[in-house]
């Protein structure tokens, strides 16, 4: 029998997060505009100026060794695309990390209050469920709330603690699958970045081969310039992929930990208190 009830949560009007599709689209548009504007206004002019200066030095002194510059490494079209994909993926990862943090905050709330030593009977399940129904609509979509609601409904219907525990685990497993599938876009971007780099490498190696006649005549500046661009494309792509995969695995780990902690929270706060007469 219910002997204590939780204070109904205060109705809050906070910031409403955009949907995942809306955020992904906004992040793509923002990334395209911001990165391209940065390239047009700063990176590409700086890179072209340094390139011309280095070529001039090479023509004047054939023993001159060109200096490796940050702007030279990233100034070309393939690198711009790679950075666009990287920034886009990082914005999506950041959005998902915020969602995980918001879900985790619900584990700190006293959604249902079951004092130590009090047993939850099947007849009490609906009383506890009504505490969840008083939550704002936005809060009802949280994982722990959905799992609690399904668990209480199952306990009231079947009067089986085992079925209730399995229901809780099933909700968490389903959420784990959904979270994993939601990372598909980030995984695609992590594949696309090195693919763009390899395309850039092949394209510029082809340009270098077309200028082989100049190398035969003694002018290797164009050939070396094209080869440098070719390998820079792959270098930037692989570097960005290493960083992206680190944050992707961190996000995946936090999502898996959230699901595990939610299942454990329900077991400790509700299921272990259940009892059938």
mmCIF file of C-alpha atoms in Angstrom:
data_model
loop_
_atom_site.group_PDB
_atom_site.id
_atom_site.type_symbol
_atom_site.label_atom_id
_atom_site.label_comp_id
_atom_site.label_asym_id
_atom_site.label_seq_id
_atom_site.Cartn_x
_atom_site.Cartn_y
_atom_site.Cartn_z
ATOM 1 C CA UNK A 1 0.000 0.000 0.000
ATOM 2 C CA UNK A 2 1.264 3.480 -0.782
ATOM 3 C CA UNK A 3 2.228 5.284 2.408
ATOM 4 C CA UNK A 4 4.131 8.213 0.967
ATOM 5 C CA UNK A 5 3.710 10.185 -2.157
ATOM 6 C CA UNK A 6 6.193 12.330 -3.963
ATOM 7 C CA UNK A 7 5.614 16.006 -4.309
ATOM 8 C CA UNK A 8 4.366 16.608 -7.852
ATOM 9 C CA UNK A 9 7.138 18.132 -9.916
ATOM 10 C CA UNK A 10 6.887 21.812 -10.614
ATOM 11 C CA UNK A 11 5.667 22.598 -14.100
ATOM 12 C CA UNK A 12 8.574 24.186 -15.907
ATOM 13 C CA UNK A 13 8.804 26.112 -19.096
ATOM 14 C CA UNK A 14 12.401 25.803 -20.177
ATOM 15 C CA UNK A 15 14.297 25.781 -23.398
ATOM 16 C CA UNK A 16 12.827 23.383 -25.939
ATOM 17 C CA UNK A 17 15.488 21.512 -27.870
ATOM 18 C CA UNK A 18 15.027 21.261 -31.636
ATOM 19 C CA UNK A 19 14.343 17.893 -33.208
ATOM 20 C CA UNK A 20 17.311 15.844 -34.356
ATOM 21 C CA UNK A 21 16.463 16.382 -38.029
ATOM 22 C CA UNK A 22 16.082 20.134 -37.558
ATOM 23 C CA UNK A 23 19.392 20.379 -35.735
ATOM 24 C CA UNK A 24 21.193 18.233 -38.337
ATOM 25 C CA UNK A 25 19.872 20.427 -41.141
ATOM 26 C CA UNK A 26 20.722 23.638 -39.288
ATOM 27 C CA UNK A 27 24.217 22.334 -38.484
ATOM 28 C CA UNK A 28 24.797 21.485 -42.151
ATOM 29 C CA UNK A 29 23.721 24.922 -43.398
ATOM 30 C CA UNK A 30 25.713 26.711 -40.692
ATOM 31 C CA UNK A 31 28.815 24.633 -41.412
ATOM 32 C CA UNK A 32 28.658 25.233 -45.163
ATOM 33 C CA UNK A 33 28.326 28.980 -44.713
ATOM 34 C CA UNK A 34 30.859 29.393 -41.898
ATOM 35 C CA UNK A 35 33.606 27.177 -43.296
ATOM 36 C CA UNK A 36 33.271 28.456 -46.859
ATOM 37 C CA UNK A 37 33.270 32.092 -45.687
ATOM 38 C CA UNK A 38 36.409 31.404 -43.632
ATOM 39 C CA UNK A 39 38.119 29.884 -46.660
ATOM 40 C CA UNK A 40 37.137 32.698 -48.993
ATOM 41 C CA UNK A 41 38.036 35.509 -46.596
ATOM 42 C CA UNK A 42 41.133 34.136 -44.911
ATOM 43 C CA UNK A 43 42.494 30.637 -45.527
ATOM 44 C CA UNK A 44 42.590 30.516 -49.342
ATOM 45 C CA UNK A 45 44.064 34.040 -49.832
ATOM 46 C CA UNK A 46 46.742 33.272 -47.250
ATOM 47 C CA UNK A 47 47.475 29.918 -48.859
ATOM 48 C CA UNK A 48 47.734 31.355 -52.362
ATOM 49 C CA UNK A 49 50.064 34.117 -51.189
ATOM 50 C CA UNK A 50 52.344 31.607 -49.454
ATOM 51 C CA UNK A 51 52.258 29.312 -52.503
ATOM 52 C CA UNK A 52 53.351 32.073 -54.845
ATOM 53 C CA UNK A 53 56.124 33.082 -52.486
ATOM 54 C CA UNK A 54 57.393 29.507 -52.169
ATOM 55 C CA UNK A 55 57.305 28.981 -55.946
ATOM 56 C CA UNK A 56 59.295 32.157 -56.426
ATOM 57 C CA UNK A 57 61.924 30.946 -53.978
ATOM 58 C CA UNK A 58 62.102 27.573 -55.731
ATOM 59 C CA UNK A 59 62.610 29.182 -59.138
ATOM 60 C CA UNK A 60 65.354 31.431 -57.809
ATOM 61 C CA UNK A 61 67.119 28.700 -55.855
ATOM 62 C CA UNK A 62 66.753 25.060 -56.968
ATOM 63 C CA UNK A 63 68.177 23.872 -53.648
ATOM 64 C CA UNK A 64 65.497 25.718 -51.688
ATOM 65 C CA UNK A 65 63.351 23.475 -49.471
ATOM 66 C CA UNK A 66 59.740 24.751 -49.209
ATOM 67 C CA UNK A 67 58.460 25.366 -45.700
ATOM 68 C CA UNK A 68 55.414 23.438 -44.494
ATOM 69 C CA UNK A 69 52.654 25.894 -43.648
ATOM 70 C CA UNK A 70 49.267 25.304 -42.035
ATOM 71 C CA UNK A 71 47.565 27.352 -44.739
ATOM 72 C CA UNK A 72 49.277 25.374 -47.502
ATOM 73 C CA UNK A 73 48.112 22.112 -45.972
ATOM 74 C CA UNK A 74 44.405 23.018 -45.745
ATOM 75 C CA UNK A 75 43.856 25.589 -48.511
ATOM 76 C CA UNK A 76 42.554 23.291 -51.269
ATOM 77 C CA UNK A 77 39.020 22.257 -52.182
ATOM 78 C CA UNK A 78 39.221 18.698 -50.817
ATOM 79 C CA UNK A 79 40.464 19.889 -47.454
ATOM 80 C CA UNK A 80 37.631 22.398 -47.305
ATOM 81 C CA UNK A 81 35.115 19.608 -47.855
ATOM 82 C CA UNK A 82 36.799 17.467 -45.220
ATOM 83 C CA UNK A 83 36.686 20.255 -42.654
ATOM 84 C CA UNK A 84 33.026 20.933 -43.498
ATOM 85 C CA UNK A 85 32.169 17.288 -42.835
ATOM 86 C CA UNK A 86 34.209 17.283 -39.631
ATOM 87 C CA UNK A 87 32.573 20.419 -38.198
ATOM 88 C CA UNK A 88 29.125 19.123 -39.185
ATOM 89 C CA UNK A 89 29.754 15.816 -37.406
ATOM 90 C CA UNK A 90 31.083 17.561 -34.306
ATOM 91 C CA UNK A 91 27.972 19.738 -34.084
ATOM 92 C CA UNK A 92 25.776 16.628 -34.269
ATOM 93 C CA UNK A 93 27.894 14.912 -31.612
ATOM 94 C CA UNK A 94 27.623 17.980 -29.387
ATOM 95 C CA UNK A 95 23.831 18.014 -29.776
ATOM 96 C CA UNK A 96 23.577 14.319 -28.883
ATOM 97 C CA UNK A 97 25.879 14.784 -25.907
ATOM 98 C CA UNK A 98 23.561 17.523 -24.597
ATOM 99 C CA UNK A 99 20.585 15.173 -24.959
ATOM 100 C CA UNK A 100 22.404 12.440 -23.037
ATOM 101 C CA UNK A 101 23.240 14.900 -20.281
ATOM 102 C CA UNK A 102 19.602 16.021 -20.103
ATOM 103 C CA UNK A 103 18.415 12.401 -19.880
ATOM 104 C CA UNK A 104 20.942 11.705 -17.125
ATOM 105 C CA UNK A 105 19.646 14.623 -15.050
ATOM 106 C CA UNK A 106 16.323 12.788 -14.736
ATOM 107 C CA UNK A 107 18.113 10.022 -12.837
ATOM 108 C CA UNK A 108 18.816 12.603 -10.137
ATOM 109 C CA UNK A 109 15.127 13.389 -9.685
ATOM 110 C CA UNK A 110 12.781 11.676 -7.254
ATOM 111 C CA UNK A 111 10.275 10.677 -9.930
ATOM 112 C CA UNK A 112 8.579 8.164 -7.655
ATOM 113 C CA UNK A 113 9.140 8.127 -3.904
ATOM 114 C CA UNK A 114 9.322 4.684 -2.344
ATOM 115 C CA UNK A 115 10.729 4.938 1.211
ATOM 116 C CA UNK A 116 13.073 2.222 2.408
ATOM 117 C CA UNK A 117 11.136 -0.694 3.869
ATOM 118 C CA UNK A 118 7.933 0.111 1.980
ATOM 119 C CA UNK A 119 6.680 -2.529 -0.449
ATOM 120 C CA UNK A 120 4.984 -1.750 -3.744
ATOM 121 C CA UNK A 121 1.969 -3.982 -4.349
ATOM 122 C CA UNK A 122 0.201 -4.458 -7.689
ATOM 123 C CA UNK A 123 -2.692 -2.407 -6.317
ATOM 124 C CA UNK A 124 -0.305 0.507 -5.703
ATOM 125 C CA UNK A 125 1.139 0.542 -9.211
ATOM 126 C CA UNK A 126 -1.526 2.858 -10.619
ATOM 127 C CA UNK A 127 -1.019 5.332 -7.773
ATOM 128 C CA UNK A 128 2.673 5.568 -8.598
ATOM 129 C CA UNK A 129 1.896 5.765 -12.304
ATOM 130 C CA UNK A 130 -0.286 8.813 -11.663
ATOM 131 C CA UNK A 131 2.782 10.610 -10.275
ATOM 132 C CA UNK A 132 4.418 10.136 -13.675
ATOM 133 C CA UNK A 133 1.308 11.225 -15.539
ATOM 134 C CA UNK A 134 1.457 14.601 -13.774
ATOM 135 C CA UNK A 135 4.795 15.366 -15.419
ATOM 136 C CA UNK A 136 4.947 17.831 -18.346
ATOM 137 C CA UNK A 137 4.466 16.266 -21.768
ATOM 138 C CA UNK A 138 8.078 16.896 -22.727
ATOM 139 C CA UNK A 139 9.339 15.055 -19.637
ATOM 140 C CA UNK A 140 7.175 12.019 -20.353
ATOM 141 C CA UNK A 141 9.317 11.229 -23.385
ATOM 142 C CA UNK A 142 12.457 10.727 -21.268
ATOM 143 C CA UNK A 143 13.817 7.191 -21.117
ATOM 144 C CA UNK A 144 13.530 6.690 -17.367
ATOM 145 C CA UNK A 145 9.946 7.988 -17.323
ATOM 146 C CA UNK A 146 8.893 5.728 -20.193
ATOM 147 C CA UNK A 147 10.562 2.716 -18.609
ATOM 148 C CA UNK A 148 8.964 3.430 -15.230
ATOM 149 C CA UNK A 149 5.527 3.855 -16.780
ATOM 150 C CA UNK A 150 5.774 0.615 -18.738
ATOM 151 C CA UNK A 151 7.098 -1.260 -15.705
ATOM 152 C CA UNK A 152 4.295 -0.060 -13.428
ATOM 153 C CA UNK A 153 1.638 -0.798 -16.047
ATOM 154 C CA UNK A 154 3.038 -4.290 -16.503
ATOM 155 C CA UNK A 155 3.123 -4.920 -12.769
ATOM 156 C CA UNK A 156 -0.488 -3.803 -12.381
ATOM 157 C CA UNK A 157 -1.623 -5.979 -15.290
ATOM 158 C CA UNK A 158 0.316 -9.210 -14.663
ATOM 159 C CA UNK A 159 1.093 -8.988 -10.923
ATOM 160 C CA UNK A 160 4.472 -10.491 -11.823
ATOM 161 C CA UNK A 161 7.733 -8.983 -10.622
ATOM 162 C CA UNK A 162 9.674 -10.962 -13.204
ATOM 163 C CA UNK A 163 7.546 -9.660 -16.071
ATOM 164 C CA UNK A 164 7.935 -6.117 -14.763
ATOM 165 C CA UNK A 165 11.733 -6.433 -14.644
ATOM 166 C CA UNK A 166 11.788 -7.869 -18.155
ATOM 167 C CA UNK A 167 9.635 -4.976 -19.374
ATOM 168 C CA UNK A 168 12.058 -2.458 -17.926
ATOM 169 C CA UNK A 169 14.998 -4.214 -19.559
ATOM 170 C CA UNK A 170 13.140 -4.421 -22.877
ATOM 171 C CA UNK A 171 12.480 -0.673 -22.905
ATOM 172 C CA UNK A 172 16.146 0.025 -22.162
ATOM 173 C CA UNK A 173 17.324 -2.439 -24.811
ATOM 174 C CA UNK A 174 15.031 -0.834 -27.369
ATOM 175 C CA UNK A 175 16.405 2.595 -26.485
ATOM 176 C CA UNK A 176 19.969 1.284 -26.796
ATOM 177 C CA UNK A 177 19.196 0.070 -30.321
ATOM 178 C CA UNK A 178 17.608 3.408 -31.221
ATOM 179 C CA UNK A 179 20.566 5.395 -29.922
ATOM 180 C CA UNK A 180 22.981 3.184 -31.817
ATOM 181 C CA UNK A 181 21.060 3.575 -35.078
ATOM 182 C CA UNK A 182 20.928 7.357 -34.571
ATOM 183 C CA UNK A 183 24.722 7.430 -34.955
ATOM 184 C CA UNK A 184 24.464 6.278 -38.584
ATOM 185 C CA UNK A 185 24.937 9.784 -39.994
ATOM 186 C CA UNK A 186 28.079 10.384 -37.926
ATOM 187 C CA UNK A 187 29.477 7.016 -39.000
ATOM 188 C CA UNK A 188 28.808 7.935 -42.621
ATOM 189 C CA UNK A 189 30.669 11.232 -42.189
ATOM 190 C CA UNK A 190 33.571 9.401 -40.518
ATOM 191 C CA UNK A 191 33.747 7.219 -43.650
ATOM 192 C CA UNK A 192 33.255 10.115 -46.073
ATOM 193 C CA UNK A 193 36.123 12.272 -44.765
ATOM 194 C CA UNK A 194 38.963 9.850 -45.670
ATOM 195 C CA UNK A 195 37.139 8.990 -48.912
ATOM 196 C CA UNK A 196 37.261 12.662 -49.919
ATOM 197 C CA UNK A 197 40.947 12.715 -48.993
ATOM 198 C CA UNK A 198 41.703 9.728 -51.207
ATOM 199 C CA UNK A 199 39.769 11.296 -54.080
ATOM 200 C CA UNK A 200 41.839 14.459 -53.693
ATOM 201 C CA UNK A 201 45.040 12.426 -53.670
ATOM 202 C CA UNK A 202 44.135 10.580 -56.864
ATOM 203 C CA UNK A 203 43.003 13.779 -58.591
ATOM 204 C CA UNK A 204 46.167 15.711 -57.846
ATOM 205 C CA UNK A 205 48.470 12.783 -58.644
ATOM 206 C CA UNK A 206 46.749 12.768 -62.042
ATOM 207 C CA UNK A 207 47.494 16.489 -62.368
ATOM 208 C CA UNK A 208 51.150 15.817 -61.519
ATOM 209 C CA UNK A 209 51.400 13.138 -64.202
ATOM 210 C CA UNK A 210 49.967 15.508 -66.784
ATOM 211 C CA UNK A 211 52.821 17.892 -66.004
ATOM 212 C CA UNK A 212 55.526 15.226 -66.321
ATOM 213 C CA UNK A 213 56.817 16.839 -69.536
ATOM 214 C CA UNK A 214 57.783 19.933 -67.533
ATOM 215 C CA UNK A 215 59.712 17.768 -65.081
ATOM 216 C CA UNK A 216 61.592 16.134 -67.957
ATOM 217 C CA UNK A 217 62.636 19.568 -69.181
ATOM 218 C CA UNK A 218 63.963 20.376 -65.717
ATOM 219 C CA UNK A 219 61.072 22.335 -64.152
ATOM 220 C CA UNK A 220 59.688 20.201 -61.333
ATOM 221 C CA UNK A 221 57.892 22.947 -59.409
ATOM 222 C CA UNK A 222 54.453 22.176 -60.860
ATOM 223 C CA UNK A 223 54.855 18.447 -60.318
ATOM 224 C CA UNK A 224 56.001 18.794 -56.722
ATOM 225 C CA UNK A 225 53.225 21.306 -56.036
ATOM 226 C CA UNK A 226 50.542 18.888 -57.287
ATOM 227 C CA UNK A 227 52.047 15.988 -55.337
ATOM 228 C CA UNK A 228 52.145 18.115 -52.214
ATOM 229 C CA UNK A 229 48.464 18.971 -52.574
ATOM 230 C CA UNK A 230 47.656 15.293 -53.208
ATOM 231 C CA UNK A 231 49.245 14.071 -49.997
ATOM 232 C CA UNK A 232 47.961 17.014 -47.972
ATOM 233 C CA UNK A 233 44.399 15.957 -48.819
ATOM 234 C CA UNK A 234 44.916 12.508 -47.320
ATOM 235 C CA UNK A 235 46.918 13.850 -44.373
ATOM 236 C CA UNK A 236 44.150 16.260 -43.335
ATOM 237 C CA UNK A 237 41.439 13.637 -43.882
ATOM 238 C CA UNK A 238 43.102 10.992 -41.738
ATOM 239 C CA UNK A 239 43.947 13.519 -39.004
ATOM 240 C CA UNK A 240 40.342 14.717 -38.802
ATOM 241 C CA UNK A 241 39.030 11.143 -38.824
ATOM 242 C CA UNK A 242 41.199 10.192 -35.833
ATOM 243 C CA UNK A 243 39.786 13.094 -33.821
ATOM 244 C CA UNK A 244 36.207 12.455 -34.973
ATOM 245 C CA UNK A 245 36.305 8.757 -34.120
ATOM 246 C CA UNK A 246 37.533 9.564 -30.608
ATOM 247 C CA UNK A 247 34.548 11.803 -29.919
ATOM 248 C CA UNK A 248 32.184 9.334 -31.605
ATOM 249 C CA UNK A 249 33.317 6.524 -29.320
ATOM 250 C CA UNK A 250 33.033 8.813 -26.294
ATOM 251 C CA UNK A 251 29.448 9.640 -27.271
ATOM 252 C CA UNK A 252 28.595 5.994 -27.850
ATOM 253 C CA UNK A 253 30.044 5.068 -24.472
ATOM 254 C CA UNK A 254 28.020 7.775 -22.708
ATOM 255 C CA UNK A 255 24.828 6.576 -24.416
ATOM 256 C CA UNK A 256 25.451 2.977 -23.420
ATOM 257 C CA UNK A 257 26.212 4.061 -19.858
ATOM 258 C CA UNK A 258 22.984 6.069 -19.736
ATOM 259 C CA UNK A 259 20.913 3.030 -20.712
ATOM 260 C CA UNK A 260 22.716 0.814 -18.209
ATOM 261 C CA UNK A 261 22.317 3.357 -15.395
ATOM 262 C CA UNK A 262 18.624 3.812 -16.187
ATOM 263 C CA UNK A 263 17.970 0.084 -15.962
ATOM 264 C CA UNK A 264 19.904 -0.077 -12.696
ATOM 265 C CA UNK A 265 18.052 3.004 -11.349
ATOM 266 C CA UNK A 266 14.656 1.401 -11.950
ATOM 267 C CA UNK A 267 15.804 -1.829 -10.356
ATOM 268 C CA UNK A 268 17.001 -0.029 -7.217
ATOM 269 C CA UNK A 269 14.204 2.539 -6.917
ATOM 270 C CA UNK A 270 11.217 0.399 -7.881
ATOM 271 C CA UNK A 271 11.600 -3.274 -8.749
ATOM 272 C CA UNK A 272 13.387 -4.315 -5.558
ATOM 273 C CA UNK A 273 10.498 -2.819 -3.580
ATOM 274 C CA UNK A 274 7.841 -4.819 -5.447
ATOM 275 C CA UNK A 275 5.981 -7.543 -3.660
ATOM 276 C CA UNK A 276 3.072 -9.806 -4.553
ATOM 277 C CA UNK A 277 0.748 -10.966 -1.778
#
